[in-house]
Amino acid sequence: MSHSDLTCVRDEFPPDFTWGAATAAYQIEGATHEDGRGESIWDRFSHTPGKTLNGDTGDVACDHYHRWSDDVRLIRELGIGAYRLSISWPRILPDGRGRVNEAGLAFYERLIDALLAAGVQPWVTLYHWDLPWLLEERGGWPRRHTADAFAEFADVVARRLGDRVKQWITLNEPWCSAFLGYHTGEHAPGRTSLPDAVQATHTLLRAHGMAVPVIRRNSPAARVGITLNLTPTYPATDDEGDRAAATRHDGYFNRWFLDPLYGRGYPDDMVSLYGEVAPVPEAGDLDAIAAPTDFLGVNYYSPAFVRDDPARHPWRAAPSAVPDADLTDFGWAVYPRGLLDLLLRLHRDYPTGPLYVTENGAAYDDAPPVGGRVDDSRRTTFYRRHLTAAKAAIEHGAPLRGYFAWSLLDNFEWAFGYSKRFGITYVDFGTQKRTIKDSGRWYGRVATTNRLY
Ligand code: FCB
């Protein structure tokens, strides 16, 4: 397929296409000490000096915990039909397991009911990175019992909301939880141990697999999936060394998760590269991980172009510049073709069933509103180009059924604090005033008319 395929697509999306926007609990809720919420690894990490830019924390964030009904109105005003939110585990089970905090459940129940009343379909992610701190103290994701704790959490939430929530995502981006959280230490809990990170991938995948039947039991009409941050990987040159490096990098980011989820176990090449730190699955683990799902969630921001570099970890190939790409203000390469390649590759190589882009978006350093408007034309262009790629993927046969913009609101961007604005809505963090950006108005029009402009 040539680049021109990206420009000559028809502009109508399939009739039942889902249009949404996404957020995550710790990034927007604030109210971290209210109504019985327990502590999470992100509370602990963001309050540790030097871990986040400017020492920013999610203590207040977008104050969504108090402003949720305004935010539901905002979603309605935007005209989008689906909203992907995540549930704060320590709001529901402050100690990670055992004692249930009724006020936490009641909060999400009110929110879900308001979304449904507004005609907005809730998509619930159970784990978007806020592990209860007490579970981390007991060993965190590298330890097997954390998967049992997750299944318990899934059970409590699905029992309460399972009659109303029909779309469930077990985990968001387990690669990040494992490798940024336990190997590079850039994310909570900030540990720097490769063996812990690799063990964490196994517990996370088990946690997903154990939660799938638990959700189905409590939510009979549920559709259940997982969201991965998949990274289309290209060799920087046609050199044999670079091509082999790209294969390993693809193994590290993509195949390590996709292969076991679709019943193939861990990829042999990666198991031998990890050597003695590779997980040793116990009887039944791989079957549990491969529990059939109803869809795959794909988060896509940027591709990886890689070179061979023997000085680095063999599977973490050296990054190389992305050809002909603009950069967002995060420094991430804008490469819509990566989304097209990724969706087609998933369709070709794995029995994923329906695909949803559960996150895609761009950080730009928006100026504050002037006369009630935020002119963010670069973000609109980013969305238009990626939606054109998504549309091309559909025309080439990929079963893409929906798309969620990241993010509904500017929010707490993890280690980068409030310095990176991804929202289609501008948030003034001093006053908490929300202003729909031009990109949000454009996206709302796309969502309501089901076609690109
Ligand atoms: C993804 C995360 C999301 C947000 C975006 C920019 O990796 O899932 O919470 O931070 O990146």
XYZ file of C-alpha atoms and ligand atoms in Angstrom:
464
model
C 0.000 0.000 0.000
C 1.342 3.441 -0.812
C 1.068 6.670 1.135
C -1.556 7.870 -1.297
C -3.897 5.242 0.197
C -4.113 7.509 3.212
C -5.623 10.345 1.265
C -8.169 8.745 -1.012
C -10.559 7.158 1.454
C -14.286 7.857 1.529
C -15.132 10.020 4.497
C -18.115 8.106 5.953
C -17.483 5.731 8.868
C -19.460 2.487 9.264
C -22.946 3.102 10.701
C -22.367 1.610 14.170
C -18.955 3.132 14.705
C -18.340 4.086 18.360
C -17.056 7.620 18.949
C -15.679 8.344 22.378
C -13.254 10.179 24.591
C -11.165 8.711 27.393
C -9.803 9.604 30.820
C -8.311 7.767 33.808
C -9.225 8.070 37.472
C -5.946 9.312 38.949
C -5.463 11.775 36.106
C -8.758 13.616 36.653
C -10.543 12.809 39.907
C -8.555 14.542 42.648
C -10.228 14.147 46.089
C -7.554 11.654 47.011
C -8.337 11.832 50.726
C -12.093 11.944 50.539
C -14.883 9.547 51.401
C -12.665 6.715 52.535
C -10.381 6.398 49.520
C -7.172 4.526 50.308
C -3.680 5.424 49.123
C -2.400 4.324 45.734
C 1.100 3.862 44.354
C 0.610 7.094 42.383
C -0.205 9.086 45.547
C 2.978 7.791 47.131
C 5.100 8.284 44.007
C 3.881 11.777 43.110
C 4.470 12.916 46.696
C 8.057 11.643 46.595
C 10.362 14.558 45.753
C 11.844 14.428 42.268
C 9.468 11.865 40.799
C 7.119 14.169 38.878
C 7.767 17.409 37.059
C 7.427 20.361 39.457
C 6.345 17.905 42.144
C 2.853 17.844 40.640
C 0.383 15.372 42.140
C -3.130 14.152 41.387
C -4.459 15.527 44.702
C -6.817 17.915 42.911
C -6.291 17.203 39.182
C -9.509 18.184 37.342
C -11.562 17.881 40.530
C -13.770 15.506 38.590
C -14.803 13.766 41.819
C -16.847 16.876 42.592
C -17.533 18.115 39.070
C -18.574 14.840 37.489
C -22.066 15.996 36.613
C -20.703 19.073 34.799
C -18.317 16.754 32.986
C -21.176 14.510 31.886
C -22.889 17.622 30.513
C -19.672 18.482 28.724
C -19.574 15.049 27.052
C -23.136 15.609 25.933
C -22.337 19.034 24.637
C -19.428 17.625 22.656
C -21.839 15.144 21.100
C -19.780 11.995 21.659
C -21.625 8.759 22.348
C -19.121 6.864 24.494
C -16.932 7.686 27.450
C -14.023 5.568 28.644
C -13.312 6.061 32.340
C -11.326 4.094 34.871
C -12.215 3.017 38.393
C -9.887 3.939 41.218
C -9.128 0.635 42.958
C -8.256 2.310 46.302
C -11.606 4.132 46.286
C -13.372 0.777 46.176
C -10.999 -1.360 48.270
C -8.897 1.056 50.334
C -6.643 -1.766 51.558
C -6.477 -3.450 48.170
C -8.565 -6.418 49.360
C -11.233 -7.133 51.915
C -13.056 -4.074 53.233
C -15.296 -2.450 50.587
C -15.765 1.329 50.647
C -19.420 1.923 49.859
C -18.863 5.631 49.140
C -16.471 4.713 46.329
C -18.959 2.379 44.684
C -21.708 4.976 45.082
C -19.586 7.589 43.301
C -19.147 5.433 40.191
C -22.760 4.341 40.311
C -23.918 7.982 40.175
C -21.526 8.708 37.343
C -22.581 5.667 35.293
C -26.261 6.420 35.816
C -25.752 10.019 34.709
C -23.884 8.887 31.590
C -26.624 6.440 30.693
C -29.292 9.073 31.285
C -27.357 11.357 28.928
C -27.298 8.644 26.274
C -23.559 8.066 26.663
C -22.212 4.499 26.693
C -19.779 3.942 29.592
C -16.607 1.991 28.823
C -15.052 1.002 32.130
C -11.364 0.281 32.563
C -10.704 -1.500 35.832
C -7.001 -0.787 36.141
C -5.389 2.365 34.859
C -2.257 2.239 37.028
C -3.455 3.171 40.532
C -2.589 0.041 42.533
C -3.538 0.337 46.215
C -0.370 1.130 48.143
C -0.905 -1.687 50.629
C -0.717 -4.198 47.774
C 2.568 -2.699 46.661
C 3.835 -3.061 50.222
C 2.974 -6.735 49.976
C 5.079 -7.082 46.828
C 2.994 -5.420 44.115
C 2.622 -6.683 40.566
C 5.697 -8.945 40.608
C 3.898 -11.156 43.178
C 1.333 -13.739 42.118
C -1.225 -12.879 44.793
C -1.753 -9.407 43.297
C -3.670 -11.129 40.482
C -6.032 -12.664 43.064
C -6.526 -9.213 44.560
C -7.383 -7.840 41.117
C -9.950 -10.600 40.532
C -11.538 -9.660 43.878
C -11.650 -5.994 42.835
C -13.177 -6.933 39.468
C -15.800 -8.986 41.293
C -16.809 -6.146 43.634
C -17.092 -3.613 40.803
C -18.825 -5.896 38.306
C -21.371 -7.047 40.909
C -22.389 -3.463 41.507
C -22.188 -2.018 37.993
C -22.502 -5.117 35.831
C -26.182 -4.616 35.130
C -25.481 -1.217 33.545
C -21.939 -1.329 32.193
C -21.684 -3.437 29.054
C -18.136 -2.603 27.917
C -15.293 -3.622 30.206
C -11.550 -3.221 29.837
C -9.527 -5.153 32.384
C -6.137 -3.420 32.179
C -4.740 -0.337 30.513
C -1.288 -0.806 28.971
C 0.282 -3.547 31.094
C 3.636 -2.857 29.395
C 3.705 0.538 31.129
C 2.636 -0.853 34.509
C 5.403 -3.445 34.353
C 8.338 -1.755 32.643
C 7.871 1.920 33.534
C 6.739 0.986 37.036
C 9.245 -1.737 37.912
C 12.178 -1.471 35.489
C 12.881 2.117 34.457
C 11.176 3.502 37.556
C 9.717 6.455 35.635
C 6.236 5.547 36.862
C 4.863 4.393 40.191
C 5.923 2.493 42.171
C 9.316 3.547 40.807
C 11.257 0.345 41.262
C 14.203 -0.436 38.989
C 14.461 -4.200 38.756
C 14.245 -6.039 35.455
C 13.304 -9.382 37.064
C 10.476 -7.649 38.944
C 9.244 -6.012 35.737
C 9.160 -9.256 33.798
C 7.427 -11.079 36.655
C 4.975 -8.175 36.776
C 4.005 -8.762 33.142
C 3.053 -12.321 34.038
C 0.962 -11.291 37.051
C -0.742 -8.565 35.048
C -1.646 -10.956 32.262
C -2.912 -13.484 34.812
C -4.908 -10.751 36.519
C -6.543 -9.928 33.200
C -7.297 -13.578 32.454
C -8.718 -14.217 35.923
C -10.932 -11.139 35.753
C -12.538 -12.001 32.407
C -14.803 -14.842 33.730
C -15.463 -12.881 36.928
C -16.814 -9.950 34.923
C -18.856 -12.243 32.683
C -20.395 -13.950 35.715
C -21.583 -10.633 37.137
C -22.418 -8.830 33.927
C -24.093 -11.303 31.589
C -24.333 -8.958 28.589
C -20.785 -7.723 29.040
C -18.209 -7.415 26.341
C -14.758 -7.731 27.850
C -11.366 -6.790 26.470
C -7.933 -5.466 27.352
C -6.139 -2.328 26.183
C -2.501 -2.566 25.072
C -0.076 0.161 24.067
C 1.076 -1.381 20.851
C 3.998 0.130 19.035
C 4.449 -0.473 15.338
C 8.179 -1.032 14.996
C 10.277 -0.419 11.925
C 14.002 -0.973 11.319
C 15.789 2.331 10.706
C 17.533 0.765 7.682
C 17.267 -2.435 5.724
C 20.365 -3.674 7.424
C 20.108 -7.187 8.826
C 21.154 -6.013 12.294
C 18.502 -3.296 12.353
C 15.840 -5.701 11.138
C 16.707 -8.178 13.887
C 16.634 -5.327 16.417
C 13.148 -4.374 15.215
C 11.967 -7.969 15.624
C 13.232 -8.025 19.214
C 11.711 -4.637 19.980
C 8.387 -5.853 18.587
C 8.742 -8.888 20.838
C 9.350 -6.737 23.890
C 6.471 -4.322 23.319
C 3.898 -6.209 21.320
C 4.291 -9.960 20.948
C 5.094 -10.489 24.654
C 1.481 -9.505 25.391
C -0.362 -10.478 22.222
C 0.999 -14.019 21.909
C -0.096 -15.275 25.340
C -3.427 -13.417 25.138
C -4.233 -15.287 21.938
C -3.164 -18.689 23.197
C 0.372 -18.961 21.870
C 2.239 -18.628 25.150
C 5.229 -16.340 25.501
C 7.277 -15.943 22.303
C 10.310 -18.261 22.315
C 12.773 -15.642 21.086
C 11.883 -13.361 23.991
C 11.893 -16.165 26.548
C 15.470 -16.961 25.561
C 16.485 -13.299 25.543
C 15.057 -12.817 29.044
C 16.813 -16.020 30.099
C 16.639 -16.576 33.823
C 14.309 -13.637 34.442
C 11.621 -15.074 32.134
C 8.481 -16.089 34.037
C 7.908 -19.781 34.578
C 4.151 -20.191 34.156
C 2.454 -22.553 36.595
C -0.065 -25.129 35.414
C -3.159 -23.380 34.117
C -1.608 -19.905 33.898
C -1.385 -19.773 30.122
C -4.939 -21.068 29.711
C -6.189 -18.428 32.121
C -4.344 -15.659 30.270
C -5.846 -16.805 26.980
C -9.448 -16.460 28.210
C -11.515 -15.538 25.146
C -12.230 -11.811 24.905
C -14.706 -9.794 22.866
C -12.436 -7.063 21.544
C -8.939 -5.635 21.724
C -8.295 -2.035 22.777
C -5.389 -0.359 21.008
C -3.679 2.755 22.328
C -1.579 4.380 19.660
C 0.522 7.523 19.879
C 3.811 6.982 18.069
C 5.832 4.342 16.250
C 9.345 3.085 16.973
C 12.086 3.252 14.363
C 15.020 1.321 15.744
C 18.681 0.546 15.147
C 20.790 -2.256 16.436
C 23.004 -1.212 19.308
C 24.843 -3.983 21.126
C 25.541 -1.650 24.049
C 21.860 -1.596 25.003
C 19.613 -4.301 26.417
C 19.232 -6.613 23.438
C 15.457 -6.149 23.285
C 15.460 -2.402 23.840
C 16.825 -1.380 20.482
C 18.232 2.114 20.024
C 15.626 4.652 18.900
C 16.072 6.376 15.592
C 14.331 9.436 14.155
C 10.991 8.855 12.480
C 11.299 9.869 8.841
C 9.318 12.945 7.717
C 7.475 13.304 10.989
C 6.449 16.445 12.870
C 6.755 16.245 16.619
C 4.076 17.044 19.180
C 5.054 19.264 22.104
C 5.792 16.045 23.980
C 8.427 15.295 21.343
C 6.405 12.323 20.048
C 6.538 11.728 16.301
C 3.274 12.203 14.431
C 2.999 9.146 12.204
C -0.572 8.192 11.228
C 0.712 5.479 8.922
C 1.794 3.620 12.080
C -1.856 3.308 13.103
C -2.813 1.908 9.711
C 0.065 -0.597 9.741
C -0.702 -1.612 13.309
C -4.410 -2.248 12.760
C -3.729 -4.257 9.611
C -1.015 -6.251 11.314
C -3.270 -7.127 14.261
C -5.985 -8.239 11.869
C -3.518 -10.349 9.896
C -1.599 -11.957 12.762
C -4.039 -12.376 15.674
C -7.666 -13.471 16.137
C -8.488 -10.246 17.984
C -12.126 -9.873 16.997
C -13.312 -6.264 16.903
C -10.647 -3.617 17.400
C -11.142 -0.282 19.138
C -8.651 2.551 19.286
C -9.078 3.223 22.988
C -6.582 6.136 23.038
C -5.026 8.389 20.440
C -4.180 12.032 20.811
C -1.509 14.689 21.049
C -0.016 17.065 23.623
C 0.313 20.623 22.416
C 1.145 23.620 24.492
C -2.223 25.356 24.078
C -2.620 29.001 24.955
C -5.409 29.802 27.431
C -8.847 30.558 25.992
C -9.441 33.881 24.299
C -13.082 34.909 24.001
C -14.172 31.391 24.959
C -12.088 29.745 22.231
C -8.914 27.675 22.203
C -7.344 27.593 18.767
C -5.548 24.224 18.602
C -5.500 23.565 14.896
C -2.419 21.328 15.173
C -4.436 18.927 17.345
C -7.330 18.933 14.874
C -4.867 18.091 12.117
C -3.446 15.295 14.266
C -6.921 13.809 14.741
C -7.911 14.239 11.123
C -4.790 12.469 9.906
C -5.132 9.589 12.362
C -8.821 9.147 11.649
C -8.010 9.064 7.963
C -5.550 6.250 8.720
C -8.186 4.485 10.833
C -10.654 4.780 7.964
C -8.088 3.386 5.537
C -7.565 0.420 7.878
C -11.304 -0.294 7.822
C -11.348 -0.137 4.035
C -8.496 -2.621 3.952
C -10.461 -5.042 6.107
C -9.411 -4.316 9.702
C -12.386 -4.838 12.041
C -12.085 -1.413 13.655
C -15.350 -0.583 15.412
C -14.596 2.544 17.404
C -12.222 5.310 18.378
C -11.626 7.217 21.622
C -9.803 10.521 21.742
C -7.268 10.958 24.503
C -8.353 12.934 26.324
C -11.691 14.446 27.265
C -9.861 16.899 29.539
C -6.378 18.295 30.002
C -5.195 16.366 33.047
C -2.379 15.035 35.239
C 0.011 13.512 32.714
C 1.794 11.144 35.127
C 5.506 11.968 35.543
C 5.006 15.106 33.444
C 2.386 16.511 35.795
C 0.252 19.306 34.357
C 2.824 20.336 31.748
C 1.349 18.292 28.905
C -2.126 19.121 27.628
C -3.808 16.275 25.757
C -7.406 17.447 26.160
C -10.031 18.232 23.576
C -11.244 20.422 26.430
C -8.994 23.022 28.028
C -8.824 22.985 31.829
C -7.719 26.035 33.766
C -6.221 24.260 36.769
C -6.518 27.392 38.905
C -10.263 27.887 38.468
C -11.207 24.430 37.099
C -13.040 26.142 34.265
C -13.452 23.901 31.198
C -13.425 25.328 27.652
C -14.025 23.071 24.663
C -11.081 23.508 22.299
C -11.555 23.946 18.561
C -10.359 20.345 18.156
C -13.144 19.241 20.518
C -15.770 21.076 18.459
C -14.365 19.514 15.311
C -14.269 16.038 16.887
C -17.825 16.402 18.171
C -18.965 17.224 14.658
C -17.176 14.152 13.302
C -18.786 12.017 16.030
C -22.311 13.292 15.480
C -22.190 13.111 11.681
C -20.017 9.965 11.487
C -17.822 11.485 8.814
C -14.542 13.304 8.496
C -14.165 16.952 7.622
C -1.082 6.566 27.721
C -1.856 6.461 29.021
C -2.738 7.646 29.300
C -2.073 8.954 28.919
C -1.529 8.884 27.514
C -0.899 10.160 27.032
O 0.041 5.760 27.783
O -2.677 5.311 28.994
O -3.089 7.620 30.659
O -1.130 9.282 29.842
O -0.595 7.840 27.412
